[in-house]
C-alpha positions as CSV (number, residue, x, y, z in Angstrom):
1,X,0.0,0.0,0.0
2,X,1.5,3.2,-1.2
3,X,1.5,6.2,1.1
4,X,0.6,9.5,-0.6
5,X,2.9,12.3,0.2
6,X,1.0,15.5,0.7
7,X,2.4,18.3,-1.5
8,X,2.2,21.8,-0.2
9,X,-0.6,23.9,-1.6
10,X,0.0,27.1,-3.5
11,X,-1.0,29.1,-0.5
12,X,1.4,27.3,1.8
13,X,4.3,27.7,-0.7
14,X,3.6,31.5,-0.9
15,X,3.6,31.6,2.9
16,X,7.0,29.9,3.1
17,X,8.4,32.3,0.5
18,X,7.0,35.3,2.4
19,X,8.5,34.0,5.7
20,X,11.9,33.4,4.0
21,X,12.1,36.9,2.5
22,X,10.8,38.5,5.7
23,X,13.7,36.9,7.6
24,X,16.1,38.2,4.9
25,X,14.7,41.7,5.1
26,X,15.0,41.6,8.9
27,X,18.7,40.5,8.7
28,X,19.4,43.3,6.3
29,X,17.7,45.9,8.5
30,X,19.4,44.9,11.7
31,X,22.8,46.5,10.8
32,X,21.1,49.8,10.0
33,X,19.2,49.7,13.3
34,X,22.5,49.1,15.1
35,X,24.2,52.0,13.4
36,X,21.4,54.3,14.4
37,X,21.5,53.0,18.0
38,X,25.3,53.4,18.3
39,X,25.1,57.0,16.9
40,X,22.6,57.9,19.6
41,X,24.6,56.3,22.4
42,X,27.1,58.1,24.7
43,X,30.7,57.3,24.3
44,X,31.1,56.0,27.9
45,X,28.2,53.5,27.5
46,X,29.8,52.2,24.3
47,X,33.1,51.7,26.0
48,X,31.6,50.0,29.0
49,X,28.8,47.9,27.5
50,X,29.7,47.7,23.8
51,X,27.3,48.1,20.9
52,X,23.6,47.7,21.9
53,X,20.4,47.9,19.9
54,X,18.8,49.9,22.7
55,X,21.1,52.7,23.8
56,X,22.2,52.3,27.5
57,X,22.6,56.1,27.7
58,X,20.9,58.2,25.1
59,X,23.1,61.0,23.7
60,X,23.0,63.4,20.7
61,X,26.5,64.5,21.2
62,X,27.8,62.8,18.1
63,X,25.3,64.7,15.9
64,X,26.0,67.9,17.7
65,X,29.7,67.5,16.8
66,X,29.0,66.4,13.2
67,X,26.7,69.3,12.6
68,X,28.8,71.8,14.5
69,X,30.1,73.4,11.3
70,X,27.1,73.0,9.0
71,X,28.6,75.2,6.2
72,X,31.3,72.6,5.6
73,X,28.8,69.8,5.3
74,X,26.4,71.9,3.1
75,X,29.2,72.8,0.8
76,X,30.2,69.2,0.4
77,X,26.6,68.1,0.0
78,X,26.2,70.7,-2.8
79,X,29.3,69.3,-4.6
80,X,28.2,65.7,-4.2
81,X,24.6,66.4,-5.2
82,X,25.8,68.3,-8.3
83,X,28.2,65.7,-9.6
84,X,25.6,62.9,-8.8
85,X,22.8,64.6,-10.8
86,X,25.0,65.8,-13.7
87,X,27.1,62.6,-13.9
88,X,24.1,60.3,-13.7
89,X,22.2,62.0,-16.5
90,X,25.3,62.3,-18.8
91,X,26.3,58.7,-18.0
92,X,22.9,57.3,-18.8
93,X,22.8,59.2,-22.1
94,X,26.2,58.1,-23.2
95,X,25.7,54.5,-22.0
96,X,22.5,54.2,-24.0
97,X,23.9,55.9,-27.0
98,X,26.8,53.4,-27.0
99,X,24.7,50.3,-26.2
100,X,22.0,51.1,-28.9
101,X,24.2,50.5,-32.0
102,X,25.7,47.5,-30.3
103,X,22.2,46.0,-30.0
104,X,21.3,46.7,-33.7
105,X,22.0,43.5,-35.7
106,X,21.8,45.5,-38.9
107,X,24.8,47.5,-37.8
108,X,27.8,46.0,-39.5
109,X,30.3,46.5,-36.6
110,X,28.1,45.6,-33.7
111,X,30.1,42.5,-32.8
112,X,33.6,44.2,-32.9
113,X,32.2,47.1,-30.9
114,X,30.8,44.7,-28.3
115,X,34.1,42.9,-28.0
116,X,36.0,46.3,-27.7
117,X,33.7,47.4,-24.9
118,X,34.0,44.0,-23.2
119,X,37.8,44.0,-23.5
120,X,38.1,47.1,-21.4
121,X,36.4,45.3,-18.5
122,X,39.5,43.0,-18.4
123,X,42.3,45.4,-18.7
124,X,43.0,49.1,-17.9
125,X,45.9,51.5,-18.2
126,X,46.5,51.7,-14.4
127,X,46.4,54.5,-11.9
128,X,49.5,56.3,-12.9
129,X,48.7,56.7,-16.6
130,X,45.2,57.7,-15.6
131,X,46.5,60.4,-13.2
132,X,48.9,61.7,-15.9
133,X,46.1,61.8,-18.5
134,X,43.7,63.7,-16.2
135,X,46.3,66.2,-14.8
136,X,48.9,66.7,-17.6
137,X,46.9,66.3,-20.8
138,X,43.3,67.2,-19.8
139,X,44.3,69.7,-17.1
140,X,41.4,68.7,-14.8
141,X,43.2,69.1,-11.5
142,X,40.9,70.8,-9.0
143,X,38.0,70.7,-11.3
144,X,34.4,69.4,-11.0
145,X,35.0,67.6,-14.3
146,X,37.6,65.4,-12.6
147,X,34.8,64.0,-10.4
148,X,32.4,63.5,-13.3
149,X,34.4,62.2,-16.3
150,X,36.1,59.1,-14.8
151,X,32.7,57.4,-14.0
152,X,30.8,58.5,-17.2
153,X,31.4,55.3,-19.2
154,X,31.3,52.0,-17.4
155,X,31.7,49.0,-19.7
156,X,29.6,46.7,-17.4
157,X,26.7,49.2,-17.6
158,X,27.0,49.4,-21.4
159,X,26.8,45.6,-21.7
160,X,23.8,45.5,-19.3
161,X,22.0,48.2,-21.3
162,X,22.8,46.3,-24.6
163,X,21.3,43.1,-23.2
164,X,18.1,45.0,-22.4
165,X,17.9,46.7,-25.8
166,X,18.5,43.3,-27.5
167,X,15.0,42.4,-26.3
168,X,13.3,45.3,-28.2
169,X,11.8,43.9,-31.4
170,X,13.4,45.0,-34.7
171,X,9.9,45.2,-36.2
172,X,9.2,48.3,-34.1
173,X,12.3,50.0,-35.5
174,X,11.6,48.9,-39.1
175,X,8.0,50.2,-38.9
176,X,9.2,53.5,-37.6
177,X,11.7,53.7,-40.5
178,X,8.8,53.0,-43.0
179,X,6.9,55.9,-41.5
180,X,9.9,58.1,-42.2
181,X,11.5,58.4,-38.8
182,X,15.2,59.2,-38.6
183,X,17.5,57.2,-36.4
184,X,17.8,60.0,-33.9
185,X,14.0,60.3,-33.7
186,X,13.7,56.5,-33.3
187,X,16.2,56.6,-30.4
188,X,14.5,59.4,-28.5
189,X,10.8,58.6,-29.2
190,X,10.9,54.8,-29.1
191,X,14.0,53.4,-27.6
192,X,14.3,55.6,-24.6
193,X,10.7,55.2,-23.4
194,X,10.9,51.4,-23.8
195,X,14.1,51.4,-21.8
196,X,12.7,53.1,-18.7
197,X,13.2,50.0,-16.4
198,X,16.8,49.6,-17.5
199,X,17.5,53.3,-17.3
200,X,16.0,53.5,-13.7
201,X,18.0,50.5,-12.6
202,X,21.3,51.7,-14.1
203,X,20.6,55.2,-12.9
204,X,20.4,54.0,-9.4
205,X,23.7,52.1,-9.7
206,X,25.4,55.1,-11.3
207,X,24.1,57.6,-8.8
208,X,25.4,55.3,-6.0
209,X,28.8,55.2,-7.7
210,X,28.9,59.0,-7.9
211,X,27.6,59.5,-4.4
212,X,30.1,57.1,-2.8
213,X,33.1,58.1,-4.9
214,X,36.0,59.5,-2.9
215,X,39.1,58.0,-4.6
216,X,39.0,60.3,-7.7
217,X,38.5,63.3,-5.4
218,X,41.5,62.1,-3.3
219,X,43.6,62.0,-6.5
220,X,42.5,65.2,-8.2
221,X,41.0,67.6,-5.6
222,X,43.1,69.8,-3.3
223,X,40.8,72.9,-3.3
224,X,38.4,72.7,-0.4
225,X,35.5,74.2,-2.3
226,X,35.4,71.1,-4.6
227,X,35.7,68.5,-1.8
228,X,32.7,66.0,-2.1
229,X,30.9,64.5,0.9
230,X,32.7,61.2,0.9
231,X,36.2,62.7,0.8
232,X,35.2,65.0,3.7
233,X,34.1,61.9,5.6
234,X,37.4,60.2,4.9
235,X,39.4,63.2,6.1
236,X,37.4,63.5,9.3
237,X,37.7,59.8,10.1
238,X,41.5,60.1,9.5
239,X,41.7,63.0,11.9
240,X,39.7,61.1,14.5
241,X,42.0,58.0,14.1
242,X,45.0,60.3,14.5
243,X,43.6,62.0,17.6
244,X,42.5,58.6,19.1
245,X,45.9,57.0,18.6
246,X,48.2,60.0,18.9
247,X,51.0,59.7,21.5
248,X,50.4,63.4,22.1
249,X,47.3,62.6,24.3
250,X,48.0,65.4,26.7
251,X,48.1,68.0,23.9
252,X,44.9,66.4,22.5
253,X,43.2,66.8,25.9
254,X,44.0,70.5,25.9
255,X,42.3,70.8,22.5
256,X,39.2,69.1,24.2
257,X,39.6,65.9,22.2
258,X,40.4,63.6,25.2
259,X,36.7,62.7,25.5
260,X,35.9,62.9,21.8
261,X,33.1,60.4,21.0
262,X,34.9,58.6,18.2
263,X,32.7,55.5,18.1
264,X,29.4,57.3,17.9
265,X,30.6,60.0,15.6
266,X,31.7,57.4,13.0
267,X,28.1,56.1,12.9
268,X,26.6,59.5,12.9
269,X,28.7,60.6,9.9
270,X,27.8,57.4,8.1
271,X,24.1,58.2,8.5
272,X,24.5,61.8,7.5
273,X,26.5,60.8,4.4
274,X,24.3,57.8,3.3
275,X,20.9,58.9,4.5
276,X,19.8,60.7,1.2
277,X,20.5,57.7,-0.9
278,X,18.6,55.4,1.4
279,X,15.6,57.7,1.2
280,X,15.8,57.9,-2.6
281,X,15.9,54.1,-3.2
282,X,12.2,53.3,-2.5
283,X,11.1,55.8,-5.2
284,X,12.9,53.6,-7.8
285,X,11.7,50.3,-6.4
286,X,9.0,49.5,-8.9
287,X,11.5,50.1,-11.8
288,X,14.3,48.4,-10.0
289,X,12.4,45.1,-9.5
290,X,11.6,45.0,-13.2
291,X,14.9,46.3,-14.5
292,X,17.1,44.0,-12.4
293,X,16.2,41.2,-14.7
294,X,18.4,42.8,-17.4
295,X,21.2,40.9,-15.7
296,X,20.3,37.9,-17.9
297,X,23.0,38.7,-20.5
298,X,23.0,37.6,-24.1
299,X,25.4,38.5,-26.8
């Protein structure tokens, strides 16, 4: 006599899936909650009791210190927001303009062009030639363009966009040609509207790259008026490390840094620097969920 094994119903399967992803979401939220809790804790409680999800002693001292000179943060915020908006728009435009001919099978050189773009993902010129090019030939030292140009064209983003444009039917393009549309008109009136999910997804990745970039600023920016937010954060953290580990502790105490809340200030600065991007992400969620499937590459 055979025993029938009961298979889970569709409702039960969905319940298991929901529970699984709920656990994943909770595990992802826990570090953010801990960062917020540490930033609101006093330095003494952190030293005595360690990191806690519920602050042992509530304190806003870290935020008071971080926002003590708001003009510095506002200036860096302005630089970062400017390069993020301009860089993201230009990068999306150039990425799509490059990926579109690569996706057109009636373009004679679409395969060599694809290989050329892919090849740059494997090899690059190195940091020193890059620095010489930007400073000696392009003369972009201490320039906003030095923060925008290096991230404009990412070969991985181009390949991702190409894979999405490959899915657009050629019949749509051919019918537009029959109606007398030019290639430029087809691109702006047909291709771009159909590519909204991919543009939103790549736009999110690109904006994160610009927002979090500090290495290019470290290489090319010496003028304080062009210092972006992340480089300012790196500089402050370096100074905190120096003050915390300096053998000149007595001199540091005279400068009122003996009780400087280094642990909580780090977390407060992380929230101040990363908060806007966390707020912006939910607005792109509906496009991101659909556009993330462009990762299924095809050549």
